[in-house]
Short mmCIF file of C-alpha atoms in Angstrom, two decimals:
data_model
loop_
_atom_site.label_atom_id
_atom_site.label_comp_id
_atom_site.label_asym_id
_atom_site.label_seq_id
_atom_site.Cartn_x
_atom_site.Cartn_y
_atom_site.Cartn_z
CA UNK A 1 -3.75 -10.59 -8.44
CA UNK A 2 -3.42 -8.42 -5.22
CA UNK A 3 0.14 -9.80 -4.47
CA UNK A 4 1.45 -9.17 -8.27
CA UNK A 5 0.28 -5.59 -8.54
CA UNK A 6 1.70 -5.18 -4.43
CA UNK A 7 4.79 -6.71 -5.95
CA UNK A 8 4.99 -4.03 -8.73
CA UNK A 9 4.46 -1.46 -6.15
CA UNK A 10 1.08 -0.24 -7.54
CA UNK A 11 -0.21 2.72 -5.55
CA UNK A 12 -3.90 1.91 -6.22
CA UNK A 13 -5.11 -1.77 -6.27
CA UNK A 14 -8.88 -2.85 -7.10
CA UNK A 15 -9.97 -6.43 -5.83
CA UNK A 16 -12.65 -7.91 -7.18
CA UNK A 17 -13.32 -11.01 -4.30
CA UNK A 18 -15.83 -13.21 -5.82
CA UNK A 19 -16.18 -15.47 -2.67
CA UNK A 20 -18.40 -18.38 -1.80
CA UNK A 21 -18.53 -16.90 2.04
CA UNK A 22 -20.87 -13.91 2.44
CA UNK A 23 -19.43 -11.18 5.09
CA UNK A 24 -19.45 -11.47 8.78
CA UNK A 25 -21.95 -9.53 10.62
CA UNK A 26 -20.87 -5.71 11.48
CA UNK A 27 -21.20 -6.35 14.94
CA UNK A 28 -18.64 -9.26 14.61
CA UNK A 29 -15.63 -6.76 13.13
CA UNK A 30 -16.39 -3.26 14.05
CA UNK A 31 -14.32 -1.76 16.70
CA UNK A 32 -12.57 -5.21 16.95
CA UNK A 33 -8.60 -5.38 17.29
CA UNK A 34 -8.20 -8.52 15.81
CA UNK A 35 -10.46 -10.81 14.26
CA UNK A 36 -11.64 -14.30 16.47
CA UNK A 37 -9.93 -17.67 15.27
CA UNK A 38 -13.64 -18.74 15.05
CA UNK A 39 -14.77 -16.31 12.78
CA UNK A 40 -11.93 -16.18 10.29
CA UNK A 41 -12.12 -19.95 9.61
CA UNK A 42 -15.83 -19.14 8.49
CA UNK A 43 -14.70 -16.58 6.08
CA UNK A 44 -12.83 -16.30 2.44
CA UNK A 45 -9.29 -17.76 3.18
CA UNK A 46 -7.82 -15.73 0.19
CA UNK A 47 -9.06 -12.71 1.76
CA UNK A 48 -8.10 -13.50 5.20
CA UNK A 49 -4.89 -14.69 4.04
CA UNK A 50 -3.83 -11.12 3.17
CA UNK A 51 -4.28 -10.28 6.59
CA UNK A 52 -2.22 -12.84 8.02
CA UNK A 53 -5.36 -14.89 9.08
CA UNK A 54 -4.55 -18.43 7.60
CA UNK A 55 -4.51 -21.66 9.02
CA UNK A 56 -3.19 -24.57 6.85
CA UNK A 57 -5.62 -27.31 8.62
CA UNK A 58 -8.99 -25.64 7.61
CA UNK A 59 -10.28 -27.63 4.70
CA UNK A 60 -11.15 -25.88 1.21
CA UNK A 61 -15.03 -25.79 0.85
CA UNK A 62 -16.50 -28.25 -2.16
CA UNK A 63 -14.20 -30.63 -3.42
CA UNK A 64 -11.65 -30.03 -0.59
CA UNK A 65 -14.52 -31.26 2.10
CA UNK A 66 -14.87 -34.30 0.49
CA UNK A 67 -11.30 -35.49 -0.09
CA UNK A 68 -10.18 -34.14 3.04
CA UNK A 69 -7.78 -31.63 1.56
CA UNK A 70 -6.65 -28.34 2.58
CA UNK A 71 -5.92 -25.69 0.50
CA UNK A 72 -2.23 -26.29 0.92
CA UNK A 73 -2.78 -29.62 -0.52
CA UNK A 74 -4.08 -28.22 -3.40
CA UNK A 75 -1.29 -26.06 -4.04
CA UNK A 76 -2.39 -22.55 -3.30
CA UNK A 77 -0.05 -21.97 -0.17
CA UNK A 78 -1.66 -19.27 1.21
CA UNK A 79 0.36 -19.00 4.54
CA UNK A 80 2.77 -17.19 2.52
CA UNK A 81 0.42 -14.44 1.52
CA UNK A 82 0.24 -11.68 4.35
CA UNK A 83 0.90 -8.54 3.02
CA UNK A 84 -1.22 -6.28 5.29
CA UNK A 85 -1.17 -6.00 9.23
CA UNK A 86 -3.87 -7.92 10.95
CA UNK A 87 -5.45 -5.13 12.99
CA UNK A 88 -6.68 -3.99 9.67
CA UNK A 89 -9.01 -6.62 8.75
CA UNK A 90 -11.56 -5.58 11.15
CA UNK A 91 -11.49 -2.30 9.47
CA UNK A 92 -11.95 -3.31 5.98
CA UNK A 93 -14.67 -5.84 6.87
CA UNK A 94 -16.65 -3.31 9.00
CA UNK A 95 -16.87 -0.90 6.15
CA UNK A 96 -17.97 -3.73 3.80
CA UNK A 97 -20.48 -5.27 6.52
CA UNK A 98 -21.70 -1.91 7.16
CA UNK A 99 -22.75 -1.06 3.42
CA UNK A 100 -24.07 -4.49 2.94
CA UNK A 101 -26.65 -4.24 5.76
CA UNK A 102 -27.74 -0.70 4.42
CA UNK A 103 -28.43 -2.25 1.27
CA UNK A 104 -25.72 -0.71 -0.20
CA UNK A 105 -22.81 -1.91 -2.63
CA UNK A 106 -20.01 -3.82 -1.05
CA UNK A 107 -17.43 -1.66 -2.44
CA UNK A 108 -14.99 0.42 -0.20
CA UNK A 109 -11.48 1.68 -0.31
CA UNK A 110 -8.80 1.92 2.97
CA UNK A 111 -5.33 3.29 2.91
CA UNK A 112 -3.46 0.44 4.09
CA UNK A 113 0.43 0.08 5.16
CA UNK A 114 2.09 -2.79 3.24
CA UNK A 115 3.91 -5.55 5.51
CA UNK A 116 6.94 -7.31 4.22
CA UNK A 117 6.79 -10.43 2.52
CA UNK A 118 10.24 -12.01 1.60
CA UNK A 119 8.32 -15.14 -0.04
CA UNK A 120 6.86 -12.93 -2.49
CA UNK A 121 9.72 -10.08 -2.42
CA UNK A 122 7.67 -7.47 -1.27
CA UNK A 123 9.24 -4.60 0.82
CA UNK A 124 6.93 -3.54 3.53
CA UNK A 125 7.10 0.45 4.78
CA UNK A 126 4.63 1.98 2.21
CA UNK A 127 0.92 2.36 1.74
CA UNK A 128 -1.64 1.31 -0.97
CA UNK A 129 -4.86 2.57 -1.59
CA UNK A 130 -6.94 -1.16 -1.70
CA UNK A 131 -10.43 -1.11 -2.87
CA UNK A 132 -12.43 -4.59 -2.51
CA UNK A 133 -15.49 -5.20 -4.48
CA UNK A 134 -16.62 -8.07 -2.49
CA UNK A 135 -19.33 -10.31 -4.13
CA UNK A 136 -22.32 -10.21 -1.62
CA UNK A 137 -25.56 -9.13 -1.84
CA UNK A 138 -26.71 -5.67 -2.83
CA UNK A 139 -29.53 -5.13 -1.42
CA UNK A 140 -30.35 -2.13 -3.63
CA UNK A 141 -30.14 -4.50 -6.69
CA UNK A 142 -32.48 -7.16 -5.32
CA UNK A 143 -35.00 -4.61 -4.83
CA UNK A 144 -35.42 -3.70 -8.17
CA UNK A 145 -35.39 -7.54 -9.28
CA UNK A 146 -38.82 -8.77 -10.74
CA UNK A 147 -41.04 -10.55 -8.36
CA UNK A 148 -40.36 -14.06 -9.14
CA UNK A 149 -36.46 -13.66 -9.42
CA UNK A 150 -36.43 -11.74 -5.92
CA UNK A 151 -38.71 -14.44 -4.67
CA UNK A 152 -36.24 -17.21 -5.86
CA UNK A 153 -33.19 -15.20 -4.49
CA UNK A 154 -35.09 -15.17 -1.10
CA UNK A 155 -35.75 -18.64 -1.35
CA UNK A 156 -39.49 -18.95 -1.73
CA UNK A 157 -39.79 -20.62 -4.74
CA UNK A 158 -38.55 -24.53 -4.94
CA UNK A 159 -38.27 -25.20 -8.44
CA UNK A 160 -35.94 -21.92 -8.86
CA UNK A 161 -33.20 -23.57 -6.20
CA UNK A 162 -30.17 -22.46 -8.55
CA UNK A 163 -30.60 -19.00 -7.22
CA UNK A 164 -30.94 -20.14 -3.43
CA UNK A 165 -27.12 -19.03 -2.99
CA UNK A 166 -27.00 -15.99 -4.64
CA UNK A 167 -24.71 -14.23 -4.87
CA UNK A 168 -22.23 -16.43 -2.99
CA UNK A 169 -21.74 -19.42 -5.09
CA UNK A 170 -19.38 -22.26 -4.93
CA UNK A 171 -16.50 -22.45 -7.49
CA UNK A 172 -17.22 -26.49 -7.38
CA UNK A 173 -20.07 -28.35 -6.92
CA UNK A 174 -22.26 -25.60 -7.06
CA UNK A 175 -24.56 -27.60 -9.25
CA UNK A 176 -24.15 -31.08 -8.85
CA UNK A 177 -24.93 -32.27 -12.53
CA UNK A 178 -21.71 -30.03 -13.97
CA UNK A 179 -18.99 -29.72 -11.45
CA UNK A 180 -17.33 -26.50 -12.38
CA UNK A 181 -19.76 -24.33 -14.08
CA UNK A 182 -22.54 -22.04 -12.88
CA UNK A 183 -26.18 -22.04 -14.91
CA UNK A 184 -27.11 -18.88 -17.46
CA UNK A 185 -29.34 -17.76 -14.96
CA UNK A 186 -26.74 -17.73 -12.19
CA UNK A 187 -24.22 -16.18 -14.20
CA UNK A 188 -26.31 -13.97 -15.78
CA UNK A 189 -27.83 -12.77 -12.44
CA UNK A 190 -24.22 -12.59 -10.71
CA UNK A 191 -23.23 -10.06 -14.21
CA UNK A 192 -26.10 -7.82 -13.44
CA UNK A 193 -25.26 -7.26 -10.02
CA UNK A 194 -21.65 -6.47 -10.85
CA UNK A 195 -22.53 -3.74 -13.06
CA UNK A 196 -24.95 -2.18 -10.68
CA UNK A 197 -22.27 -2.12 -8.03
CA UNK A 198 -19.56 -0.58 -10.40
CA UNK A 199 -22.59 2.05 -11.20
CA UNK A 200 -23.28 2.81 -7.71
CA UNK A 201 -19.44 3.03 -6.52
CA UNK A 202 -18.36 4.87 -9.59
CA UNK A 203 -16.80 7.64 -7.46
CA UNK A 204 -14.14 4.81 -6.07
CA UNK A 205 -13.71 3.62 -8.96
CA UNK A 206 -12.87 6.80 -10.72
CA UNK A 207 -10.40 7.48 -7.88
CA UNK A 208 -8.92 4.33 -8.14
CA UNK A 209 -8.29 4.04 -11.74
CA UNK A 210 -7.86 7.84 -12.15
CA UNK A 211 -4.15 9.74 -12.74
#
């Protein structure tokens, strides 16, 4: 993960953030110094924890909500994960939110200063090129889908309910008949969008993976 790469002092990091939580609207994050607590609580906790926005009393979605557990209770310990400055999170989210609203692939790169993290043995004071591939709706990809698939993604067909949350599926209990699995249709559509995102953001990937 991100922490392991930063531990090794990688200068460029690519993070594939496959989240059940959609990005916030650009109006809620662009130009902000910090993210309001109420908004941060609605976002992906693994993402927000990297920037120091973590509250251990927030229940994890899915099974945690049903059993009254927190993510600390199930062994994630996200309160120890901050490696970036809190003021940098609105900038990263602003980039991603604007891309989503323009129908573009939600892939962006920012140079961020690493903060000291004694828990993970990470020394601060150096920069990393942080590329985030955030799993959110890619409008130009959806526009190219067959009409029936597009209608299902947009929630028009009751019988195709399995695509109603695309692409922000839960990791547990997305499908009640199989607690930890996605259907073929769900996986295939996710993989197709991911492929299109990589092609659309090819220049960023070439930079991140280049010499």
